[in-house]
mmCIF file of C-alpha atoms (C1' of nucleotides) in Angstrom:
data_model
loop_
_atom_site.group_PDB
_atom_site.id
_atom_site.type_symbol
_atom_site.label_atom_id
_atom_site.label_comp_id
_atom_site.label_asym_id
_atom_site.label_seq_id
_atom_site.Cartn_x
_atom_site.Cartn_y
_atom_site.Cartn_z
ATOM 1 C CA MET A 1 0.208 -0.106 0.094
ATOM 2 C CA GLN A 2 1.307 3.498 -1.125
ATOM 3 C CA ILE A 3 1.561 5.977 2.308
ATOM 4 C CA ASP A 4 2.420 9.396 1.841
ATOM 5 C CA GLU A 5 3.865 11.966 4.154
ATOM 6 C CA VAL A 6 0.023 13.162 5.436
ATOM 7 C CA ASP A 7 -0.521 9.263 5.915
ATOM 8 C CA GLN A 8 2.476 9.394 8.181
ATOM 9 C CA ARG A 9 1.960 12.635 10.101
ATOM 10 C CA ILE A 10 -1.318 10.975 10.589
ATOM 11 C CA ILE A 11 0.423 7.585 12.216
ATOM 12 C CA ALA A 12 2.510 9.844 14.178
ATOM 13 C CA SER A 13 -0.135 11.658 15.798
ATOM 14 C CA LEU A 14 -2.009 8.481 16.703
ATOM 15 C CA VAL A 15 0.716 7.075 18.132
ATOM 16 C CA ALA A 16 1.322 9.448 20.570
ATOM 17 C CA ASP A 17 -2.556 9.714 21.418
ATOM 18 C CA ALA A 18 -5.011 7.422 19.631
ATOM 19 C CA ARG A 19 -7.960 9.245 21.288
ATOM 20 C CA SER A 20 -7.604 12.523 19.981
ATOM 21 C CA SER A 21 -10.060 13.447 17.645
ATOM 22 C CA TYR A 22 -9.729 13.751 13.403
ATOM 23 C CA ALA A 23 -10.430 17.183 13.802
ATOM 24 C CA GLU A 24 -7.680 17.707 16.086
ATOM 25 C CA ILE A 25 -5.241 15.670 14.071
ATOM 26 C CA GLY A 26 -6.622 17.198 11.016
ATOM 27 C CA SER A 27 -5.377 20.784 12.161
ATOM 28 C CA ARG A 28 -2.183 19.541 13.100
ATOM 29 C CA VAL A 29 -1.857 17.726 9.042
ATOM 30 C CA SER A 30 -3.951 20.635 7.481
ATOM 31 C CA LEU A 31 -6.893 18.555 6.373
ATOM 32 C CA SER A 32 -10.463 18.167 7.234
ATOM 33 C CA ALA A 33 -12.188 15.691 9.641
ATOM 34 C CA PRO A 34 -13.626 13.835 7.308
ATOM 35 C CA ALA A 35 -10.670 13.701 5.465
ATOM 36 C CA VAL A 36 -8.855 12.240 8.263
ATOM 37 C CA LYS A 37 -11.116 9.690 9.185
ATOM 38 C CA ARG A 38 -11.191 8.413 5.166
ATOM 39 C CA ARG A 39 -7.476 7.890 5.576
ATOM 40 C CA VAL A 40 -7.441 6.488 8.869
ATOM 41 C CA ASP A 41 -9.989 3.979 7.620
ATOM 42 C CA ARG A 42 -8.045 3.275 4.779
ATOM 43 C CA LEU A 43 -4.932 2.809 6.832
ATOM 44 C CA ARG A 44 -6.977 0.025 9.049
ATOM 45 C CA ALA A 45 -8.351 -2.004 6.356
ATOM 46 C CA ALA A 46 -4.695 -1.838 4.862
ATOM 47 C CA GLY A 47 -3.621 -3.248 7.756
ATOM 48 C CA VAL A 48 -0.775 -0.298 8.375
ATOM 49 C CA ILE A 49 -2.882 0.203 11.613
ATOM 50 C CA ARG A 50 -3.092 -2.681 13.515
ATOM 51 C CA GLY A 51 -5.383 -1.159 16.608
ATOM 52 C CA PHE A 52 -5.805 1.254 19.299
ATOM 53 C CA THR A 53 -4.417 0.582 22.356
ATOM 54 C CA THR A 54 -4.008 1.998 26.068
ATOM 55 C CA VAL A 55 -0.461 1.753 27.479
ATOM 56 C CA ILE A 56 -0.721 0.630 31.385
ATOM 57 C CA ASP A 57 1.731 0.896 33.955
ATOM 58 C CA PRO A 58 2.216 -2.779 34.610
ATOM 59 C CA ALA A 59 3.117 -1.917 38.148
ATOM 60 C CA ALA A 60 -0.105 -0.984 38.728
ATOM 61 C CA VAL A 61 -1.886 -3.915 37.880
ATOM 62 C CA GLY A 62 0.619 -6.291 39.551
ATOM 63 C CA TRP A 63 2.877 -7.172 37.370
ATOM 64 C CA ASN A 64 5.930 -6.349 37.983
ATOM 65 C CA THR A 65 8.587 -8.839 37.147
ATOM 66 C CA GLU A 66 9.721 -9.277 33.782
ATOM 67 C CA ALA A 67 12.098 -11.141 32.107
ATOM 68 C CA PHE A 68 13.549 -12.266 28.454
ATOM 69 C CA VAL A 69 14.310 -16.077 28.039
ATOM 70 C CA GLU A 70 16.557 -16.989 25.317
ATOM 71 C CA LEU A 71 15.121 -20.629 23.865
ATOM 72 C CA PHE A 72 17.474 -23.366 22.453
ATOM 73 C CA CYS A 73 15.606 -25.968 20.869
ATOM 74 C CA THR A 74 16.101 -29.189 19.217
ATOM 75 C CA GLY A 75 16.931 -29.463 15.790
ATOM 76 C CA ARG A 76 13.238 -29.689 14.079
ATOM 77 C CA THR A 77 11.687 -27.328 15.839
ATOM 78 C CA THR A 78 9.278 -25.162 13.542
ATOM 79 C CA PRO A 79 8.754 -21.386 14.244
ATOM 80 C CA THR A 80 5.117 -22.246 14.419
ATOM 81 C CA GLN A 81 5.629 -24.839 16.922
ATOM 82 C CA ILE A 82 7.173 -22.066 19.159
ATOM 83 C CA THR A 83 4.206 -19.810 18.448
ATOM 84 C CA LEU A 84 1.514 -22.051 19.371
ATOM 85 C CA ALA A 85 3.459 -23.314 22.627
ATOM 86 C CA THR A 86 4.360 -19.838 23.627
ATOM 87 C CA ARG A 87 1.039 -18.564 23.319
ATOM 88 C CA ARG A 88 -0.449 -20.876 25.448
ATOM 89 C CA HIS A 89 1.267 -18.908 28.288
ATOM 90 C CA PRO A 90 -0.391 -15.761 29.611
ATOM 91 C CA GLU A 91 2.826 -14.653 30.688
ATOM 92 C CA VAL A 92 4.259 -14.271 26.977
ATOM 93 C CA VAL A 93 4.097 -10.613 26.185
ATOM 94 C CA ALA A 94 6.340 -11.248 23.083
ATOM 95 C CA ALA A 95 7.875 -14.057 21.373
ATOM 96 C CA TYR A 96 10.701 -14.196 18.180
ATOM 97 C CA THR A 97 12.721 -16.348 16.444
ATOM 98 C CA VAL A 98 16.248 -15.126 15.975
ATOM 99 C CA SER A 99 19.683 -15.543 14.778
ATOM 100 C CA GLY A 100 22.225 -16.386 16.800
ATOM 101 C CA GLU A 101 23.265 -18.650 19.398
ATOM 102 C CA ALA A 102 19.417 -18.930 20.856
ATOM 103 C CA ASP A 103 16.639 -20.333 18.519
ATOM 104 C CA ALA A 104 13.846 -18.272 19.808
ATOM 105 C CA LEU A 105 13.591 -14.937 22.538
ATOM 106 C CA VAL A 106 10.503 -15.027 24.379
ATOM 107 C CA HIS A 107 9.312 -11.694 26.563
ATOM 108 C CA LEU A 108 7.766 -12.518 29.700
ATOM 109 C CA ARG A 109 5.949 -10.421 32.670
ATOM 110 C CA ALA A 110 4.621 -11.813 35.879
ATOM 111 C CA ALA A 111 3.488 -10.662 39.230
ATOM 112 C CA ASP A 112 6.549 -11.533 41.135
ATOM 113 C CA ILE A 113 9.518 -13.633 41.270
ATOM 114 C CA SER A 114 7.796 -16.704 41.766
ATOM 115 C CA HIS A 115 5.071 -16.509 39.675
ATOM 116 C CA LEU A 116 8.085 -15.637 36.653
ATOM 117 C CA GLU A 117 9.615 -18.841 38.032
ATOM 118 C CA GLN A 118 6.472 -20.795 37.508
ATOM 119 C CA ALA A 119 6.125 -19.447 33.679
ATOM 120 C CA LEU A 120 9.861 -20.664 33.362
ATOM 121 C CA GLU A 121 9.238 -24.056 34.466
ATOM 122 C CA ARG A 122 6.234 -24.195 32.311
ATOM 123 C CA LEU A 123 7.714 -22.799 29.413
ATOM 124 C CA ARG A 124 10.797 -25.044 29.759
ATOM 125 C CA ALA A 125 8.610 -28.169 30.009
ATOM 126 C CA GLU A 126 7.742 -27.632 26.106
ATOM 127 C CA PRO A 127 9.057 -30.835 24.363
ATOM 128 C CA PHE A 128 11.519 -28.899 22.080
ATOM 129 C CA VAL A 129 13.256 -26.672 24.419
ATOM 130 C CA THR A 130 16.554 -27.964 25.339
ATOM 131 C CA SER A 131 17.777 -25.601 27.413
ATOM 132 C CA SER A 132 17.016 -21.677 27.994
ATOM 133 C CA ARG A 133 19.034 -18.596 29.435
ATOM 134 C CA SER A 134 17.086 -16.017 31.494
ATOM 135 C CA MET A 135 17.794 -12.389 31.652
ATOM 136 C CA ILE A 136 15.604 -10.818 34.497
ATOM 137 C CA VAL A 137 14.940 -7.218 33.951
ATOM 138 C CA LEU A 138 16.084 -4.892 36.591
ATOM 139 C CA SER A 139 14.738 -1.902 35.739
ATOM 140 C CA ARG A 140 13.303 -0.435 32.310
ATOM 141 C CA LEU A 141 14.935 2.360 30.924
ATOM 142 C CA VAL A 142 13.643 3.344 27.704
ATOM 143 C CA ASP A 143 10.045 2.279 26.400
ATOM 144 C CA SER A 144 8.985 3.988 23.255
ATOM 145 C CA PRO A 145 6.057 3.066 21.413
ATOM 146 C CA THR A 146 6.491 2.161 17.714
ATOM 147 C CA VAL A 147 8.952 5.002 16.194
ATOM 148 C CA VAL A 148 7.250 6.274 12.774
ATOM 149 C CA PRO A 149 9.781 7.979 10.979
ATOM 150 C CA ALA A 150 9.394 11.952 10.371
ATOM 151 C CA PRO A 151 8.816 12.524 6.681
ATOM 152 C CA SER A 152 12.271 13.319 5.409
ATOM 153 C CA MET B 1 -3.509 3.710 43.899
ATOM 154 C CA GLN B 2 -6.513 1.391 44.786
ATOM 155 C CA ILE B 3 -7.922 -0.179 41.751
ATOM 156 C CA ASP B 4 -11.016 -2.569 41.862
ATOM 157 C CA GLU B 5 -12.251 -4.922 39.674
ATOM 158 C CA VAL B 6 -14.547 -2.111 37.746
ATOM 159 C CA ASP B 7 -11.342 -0.314 36.998
ATOM 160 C CA GLN B 8 -9.444 -3.407 35.922
ATOM 161 C CA ARG B 9 -12.418 -4.191 33.606
ATOM 162 C CA ILE B 10 -12.409 -0.679 32.262
ATOM 163 C CA ILE B 11 -8.357 -0.915 31.654
ATOM 164 C CA ALA B 12 -8.565 -4.322 29.838
ATOM 165 C CA SER B 13 -11.588 -2.754 27.504
ATOM 166 C CA LEU B 14 -8.930 0.323 26.896
ATOM 167 C CA VAL B 15 -6.287 -2.027 25.786
ATOM 168 C CA ALA B 16 -8.513 -4.119 23.328
ATOM 169 C CA ASP B 17 -9.732 -0.760 22.391
ATOM 170 C CA ALA B 18 -8.361 2.341 23.199
ATOM 171 C CA ARG B 19 -11.042 4.252 20.533
ATOM 172 C CA SER B 20 -14.161 2.875 22.059
ATOM 173 C CA SER B 21 -16.662 5.335 23.528
ATOM 174 C CA TYR B 22 -17.220 5.887 27.478
ATOM 175 C CA ALA B 23 -20.587 4.457 26.676
ATOM 176 C CA GLU B 24 -19.883 1.554 24.733
ATOM 177 C CA ILE B 25 -17.277 0.984 27.991
ATOM 178 C CA GLY B 26 -20.390 1.566 30.263
ATOM 179 C CA SER B 27 -22.435 -0.755 28.745
ATOM 180 C CA ARG B 28 -19.966 -3.838 29.492
ATOM 181 C CA VAL B 29 -18.954 -2.572 33.036
ATOM 182 C CA SER B 30 -22.739 -1.726 33.876
ATOM 183 C CA LEU B 31 -21.806 2.091 34.353
ATOM 184 C CA SER B 32 -22.604 5.220 32.946
ATOM 185 C CA ALA B 33 -20.403 6.871 30.498
ATOM 186 C CA PRO B 34 -20.013 10.040 32.692
ATOM 187 C CA ALA B 35 -18.884 7.450 35.257
ATOM 188 C CA VAL B 36 -16.570 5.848 33.491
ATOM 189 C CA LYS B 37 -15.155 9.139 32.685
ATOM 190 C CA ARG B 38 -14.339 10.328 35.739
ATOM 191 C CA ARG B 39 -12.651 6.687 36.520
ATOM 192 C CA VAL B 40 -10.614 6.743 33.543
ATOM 193 C CA ASP B 41 -9.643 10.470 33.994
ATOM 194 C CA ARG B 42 -8.306 9.330 37.647
ATOM 195 C CA LEU B 43 -6.534 6.239 36.435
ATOM 196 C CA ARG B 44 -4.882 8.671 34.191
ATOM 197 C CA ALA B 45 -4.091 11.165 37.098
ATOM 198 C CA ALA B 46 -2.689 8.357 39.138
ATOM 199 C CA GLY B 47 -0.373 6.856 36.236
ATOM 200 C CA VAL B 48 -1.962 3.949 35.972
ATOM 201 C CA ILE B 49 -2.784 4.810 32.452
ATOM 202 C CA ARG B 50 0.272 6.074 31.033
ATOM 203 C CA GLY B 51 -1.727 7.052 27.294
ATOM 204 C CA PHE B 52 -3.344 5.914 24.580
ATOM 205 C CA THR B 53 -1.127 4.748 21.646
ATOM 206 C CA THR B 54 -1.775 2.732 17.826
ATOM 207 C CA VAL B 55 -0.056 -0.493 16.770
ATOM 208 C CA ILE B 56 1.356 -0.027 13.246
ATOM 209 C CA ASP B 57 2.946 -2.574 11.295
ATOM 210 C CA PRO B 58 6.162 -1.672 11.858
ATOM 211 C CA ALA B 59 6.739 -2.993 7.674
ATOM 212 C CA ALA B 60 4.207 -0.536 6.468
ATOM 213 C CA VAL B 61 6.192 2.424 7.703
ATOM 214 C CA GLY B 62 9.118 0.836 5.972
ATOM 215 C CA TRP B 63 11.229 -0.333 9.182
ATOM 216 C CA ASN B 64 11.491 -3.970 8.405
ATOM 217 C CA THR B 65 14.470 -5.153 10.707
ATOM 218 C CA GLU B 66 14.341 -5.926 14.520
ATOM 219 C CA ALA B 67 17.158 -7.116 16.816
ATOM 220 C CA PHE B 68 18.156 -7.517 20.558
ATOM 221 C CA VAL B 69 21.636 -6.560 21.451
ATOM 222 C CA GLU B 70 23.197 -7.673 25.063
ATOM 223 C CA LEU B 71 25.649 -4.734 26.124
ATOM 224 C CA PHE B 72 28.331 -5.737 28.325
ATOM 225 C CA CYS B 73 29.538 -2.842 30.104
ATOM 226 C CA THR B 74 32.662 -1.222 31.982
ATOM 227 C CA GLY B 75 32.274 -1.976 35.660
ATOM 228 C CA ARG B 76 31.309 1.156 37.009
ATOM 229 C CA THR B 77 28.816 1.979 34.235
ATOM 230 C CA THR B 78 25.202 3.521 35.610
ATOM 231 C CA PRO B 79 21.741 2.842 34.772
ATOM 232 C CA THR B 80 21.288 6.181 34.105
ATOM 233 C CA GLN B 81 24.240 6.476 31.605
ATOM 234 C CA ILE B 82 22.898 3.888 29.497
ATOM 235 C CA THR B 83 19.530 5.318 29.314
ATOM 236 C CA LEU B 84 20.842 8.604 28.190
ATOM 237 C CA ALA B 85 23.267 6.719 25.698
ATOM 238 C CA THR B 86 20.388 4.690 24.350
ATOM 239 C CA ARG B 87 17.629 7.381 24.127
ATOM 240 C CA ARG B 88 20.221 9.396 21.863
ATOM 241 C CA HIS B 89 19.360 6.710 19.070
ATOM 242 C CA PRO B 90 16.415 6.568 17.214
ATOM 243 C CA GLU B 91 16.368 2.918 16.633
ATOM 244 C CA VAL B 92 16.247 2.190 20.009
ATOM 245 C CA VAL B 93 12.653 0.533 20.812
ATOM 246 C CA ALA B 94 13.479 -0.082 24.501
ATOM 247 C CA ALA B 95 16.527 -0.931 26.987
ATOM 248 C CA TYR B 96 16.456 -2.530 29.836
ATOM 249 C CA THR B 97 18.828 -3.168 32.626
ATOM 250 C CA VAL B 98 19.113 -7.207 33.404
ATOM 251 C CA SER B 99 20.531 -9.829 35.753
ATOM 252 C CA GLY B 100 22.935 -12.696 34.124
ATOM 253 C CA GLU B 101 25.394 -12.469 31.694
ATOM 254 C CA ALA B 102 25.160 -9.302 30.207
ATOM 255 C CA ASP B 103 24.450 -5.866 31.666
ATOM 256 C CA ALA B 104 21.735 -4.424 29.334
ATOM 257 C CA LEU B 105 19.622 -5.423 26.908
ATOM 258 C CA VAL B 106 18.673 -2.955 23.967
ATOM 259 C CA HIS B 107 15.652 -3.557 21.508
ATOM 260 C CA LEU B 108 16.512 -2.049 17.770
ATOM 261 C CA ARG B 109 14.166 -1.361 15.015
ATOM 262 C CA ALA B 110 15.837 -0.499 11.869
ATOM 263 C CA ALA B 111 14.867 0.104 8.184
ATOM 264 C CA ASP B 112 16.858 -2.861 7.037
ATOM 265 C CA ILE B 113 20.199 -4.543 7.590
ATOM 266 C CA SER B 114 22.277 -1.816 6.802
ATOM 267 C CA HIS B 115 20.569 0.400 8.722
ATOM 268 C CA LEU B 116 20.801 -2.022 11.743
ATOM 269 C CA GLU B 117 24.670 -2.076 10.961
ATOM 270 C CA GLN B 118 25.099 1.353 11.282
ATOM 271 C CA ALA B 119 22.892 1.692 14.580
ATOM 272 C CA LEU B 120 25.010 -1.280 16.179
ATOM 273 C CA GLU B 121 28.103 0.554 15.124
ATOM 274 C CA ARG B 122 26.977 3.550 16.779
ATOM 275 C CA LEU B 123 25.548 2.127 19.950
ATOM 276 C CA ARG B 124 29.304 -0.024 20.009
ATOM 277 C CA ALA B 125 30.931 3.269 20.103
ATOM 278 C CA GLU B 126 29.787 4.687 23.300
ATOM 279 C CA PRO B 127 32.590 4.686 26.135
ATOM 280 C CA PHE B 128 31.162 2.455 28.679
ATOM 281 C CA VAL B 129 30.304 -0.207 26.019
ATOM 282 C CA THR B 130 33.142 -3.335 26.268
ATOM 283 C CA SER B 131 31.404 -5.719 24.106
ATOM 284 C CA SER B 132 27.928 -6.676 22.805
ATOM 285 C CA ARG B 133 26.180 -9.867 21.193
ATOM 286 C CA SER B 134 23.233 -9.420 18.604
ATOM 287 C CA MET B 135 20.273 -11.538 18.329
ATOM 288 C CA ILE B 136 18.595 -10.374 14.853
ATOM 289 C CA VAL B 137 14.609 -11.231 14.812
ATOM 290 C CA LEU B 138 14.026 -13.457 12.065
ATOM 291 C CA SER B 139 10.231 -13.339 12.957
ATOM 292 C CA ARG B 140 7.632 -12.081 15.612
ATOM 293 C CA LEU B 141 6.080 -15.077 16.772
ATOM 294 C CA VAL B 142 3.840 -13.290 19.407
ATOM 295 C CA ASP B 143 2.884 -9.876 20.145
ATOM 296 C CA SER B 144 0.690 -9.069 22.825
ATOM 297 C CA PRO B 145 -0.288 -5.614 24.031
ATOM 298 C CA THR B 146 0.223 -5.437 28.285
ATOM 299 C CA VAL B 147 -2.058 -8.275 29.285
ATOM 300 C CA VAL B 148 -4.662 -7.016 32.206
ATOM 301 C CA PRO B 149 -5.241 -9.883 34.414
ATOM 302 C CA ALA B 150 -9.152 -10.954 34.707
ATOM 303 C CA PRO B 151 -10.787 -9.966 38.186
ATOM 304 C CA SER B 152 -10.600 -13.334 39.753
ATOM 305 C "C1'" DG C 1 -17.395 9.375 48.461
ATOM 306 C "C1'" DT C 2 -19.953 7.681 44.897
ATOM 307 C "C1'" DT C 3 -23.621 7.642 41.047
ATOM 308 C "C1'" DG C 4 -27.022 8.751 37.300
ATOM 309 C "C1'" DA C 5 -29.790 12.052 34.244
ATOM 310 C "C1'" DA C 6 -29.888 16.222 31.757
ATOM 311 C "C1'" DA C 7 -28.225 20.039 29.321
ATOM 312 C "C1'" DT C 8 -24.751 21.626 26.151
ATOM 313 C "C1'" DC C 9 -21.387 21.054 22.815
ATOM 314 C "C1'" DT C 10 -18.019 18.800 20.013
ATOM 315 C "C1'" DC C 11 -16.848 15.110 17.577
ATOM 316 C "C1'" DT C 12 -18.343 11.512 13.946
ATOM 317 C "C1'" DT C 13 -19.894 9.711 9.710
ATOM 318 C "C1'" DA C 14 -23.131 9.991 5.543
ATOM 319 C "C1'" DG C 15 -23.902 12.022 0.874
ATOM 320 C "C1'" DC C 16 -23.395 15.646 -1.950
ATOM 321 C "C1'" DA C 17 -20.900 19.386 -4.791
ATOM 322 C "C1'" DT D 1 -10.844 16.431 -1.511
ATOM 323 C "C1'" DG D 2 -13.759 20.055 1.080
ATOM 324 C "C1'" DC D 3 -18.715 21.182 2.988
ATOM 325 C "C1'" DT D 4 -22.809 20.251 4.929
ATOM 326 C "C1'" DA D 5 -25.973 18.269 8.556
ATOM 327 C "C1'" DA D 6 -27.451 14.652 11.134
ATOM 328 C "C1'" DG D 7 -27.254 11.721 14.660
ATOM 329 C "C1'" DA D 8 -23.620 10.335 18.246
ATOM 330 C "C1'" DG D 9 -20.677 10.963 22.077
ATOM 331 C "C1'" DA D 10 -18.354 13.694 25.343
ATOM 332 C "C1'" DT D 11 -18.451 16.402 29.420
ATOM 333 C "C1'" DT D 12 -19.868 19.644 32.724
ATOM 334 C "C1'" DT D 13 -23.671 20.516 36.118
ATOM 335 C "C1'" DC D 14 -26.602 19.131 39.266
ATOM 336 C "C1'" DA D 15 -29.224 16.376 42.562
ATOM 337 C "C1'" DA D 16 -29.872 11.723 44.333
ATOM 338 C "C1'" DC D 17 -27.980 7.786 46.756
#
DNA sequence: GTTGAAATCTCTTAGCA
DNA sequence: TGCTAAGAGATTTCAAC
C-alpha cells in the first residue's frame, strides 16, 4: 500500500495519542476531519494500523516482574511450534525467532519472581526446548512506542 | 492507588480498543458514561494509564529489521548512563538493565540490515560498552499488548 | 465518597458538490 | 478532497444515593 507524508503524520499523531479527535489531527496535518477519517479507515483496512491500545503501568496492575528468555530448541523445531507453545502461556508478552546462539527469544511478564519462576518452568517443559538462558529485567530504561520516522 | 475490579475491566477494555466510547465501555461494565470517564481520568492522573497509542505494522512504515542486543559494560556504568546513551539513538525501541551475563538488553528497530548495522556500530561506540552480542529477529511470533489479568 | 440524568457542546460520519 | 447536516458521543452541572 502507498503511504504518503500526510499518512505518516496522521500515524505519528495517533501513536502519540490514539484518542485525539479527527478534527484535532486534521488541524495538525492541514486536512478536514472527514478527510482524516477516510485516511485512517483506509490505513486500518490495509493493516498498516493494527489497532488502538492503552499503555498501562504494569506495576499498577500487579505485574512487577519481567524477563527475557533465550530458548535453545531441538533441531527440527518449527517457528509455528514455538508460536503455538508460547501463545498458551499468558505470561508471554512477545516471542521472536532470532539469529545467533539461541533459536528464540521470549519476553515474559509476571506478578513476581515466584510467578515468573512458575512460568519459566512451564515454558521449559515444552518438548522442543533443550535449554534456556534467562535475563531478569532489573529496570526498564527506555520504552518508546513504535517509532514512526518523520517524513524527510 | 486503589484499583477495584471495575477499574480493571475498564482498563482491559481500553487495552483492547483505546478508541471505544465511554458509553460502550460503560455498557460492558454496567456504569454510565460519565462514571466511566471519571474513573479513566482518575486512572490517568494516578499514572496507571500512561496514554493511548496506536499499534502500527512496522513493515508498512518501512522499518523491517529488528534486533536485540546484549550490552556488556565497564564496571562502573550506571543505569542512567545507559538510559541517556540509548535514548539518543532513534532505533532504540526499548532498553533494560538485566541480571545474567549481560548488563543491558537493547531492542532495536531499523529500516534494513545496513541501517541496523549502522545503529549497532553507533551503539557499540558508546564509551562504557565493552562488548555486545546481537540477536537479529527473524520473525515475530507473538506480540500481545500489556496483558491485564482478569479479575478473579 | 460515589452515581445517574440532563443540558450543552463537540465529534463522527454519511451524502453531495 | 472539502462542505454540510444529522446523529452520536463527550463532558459539565446538578441532584440523589
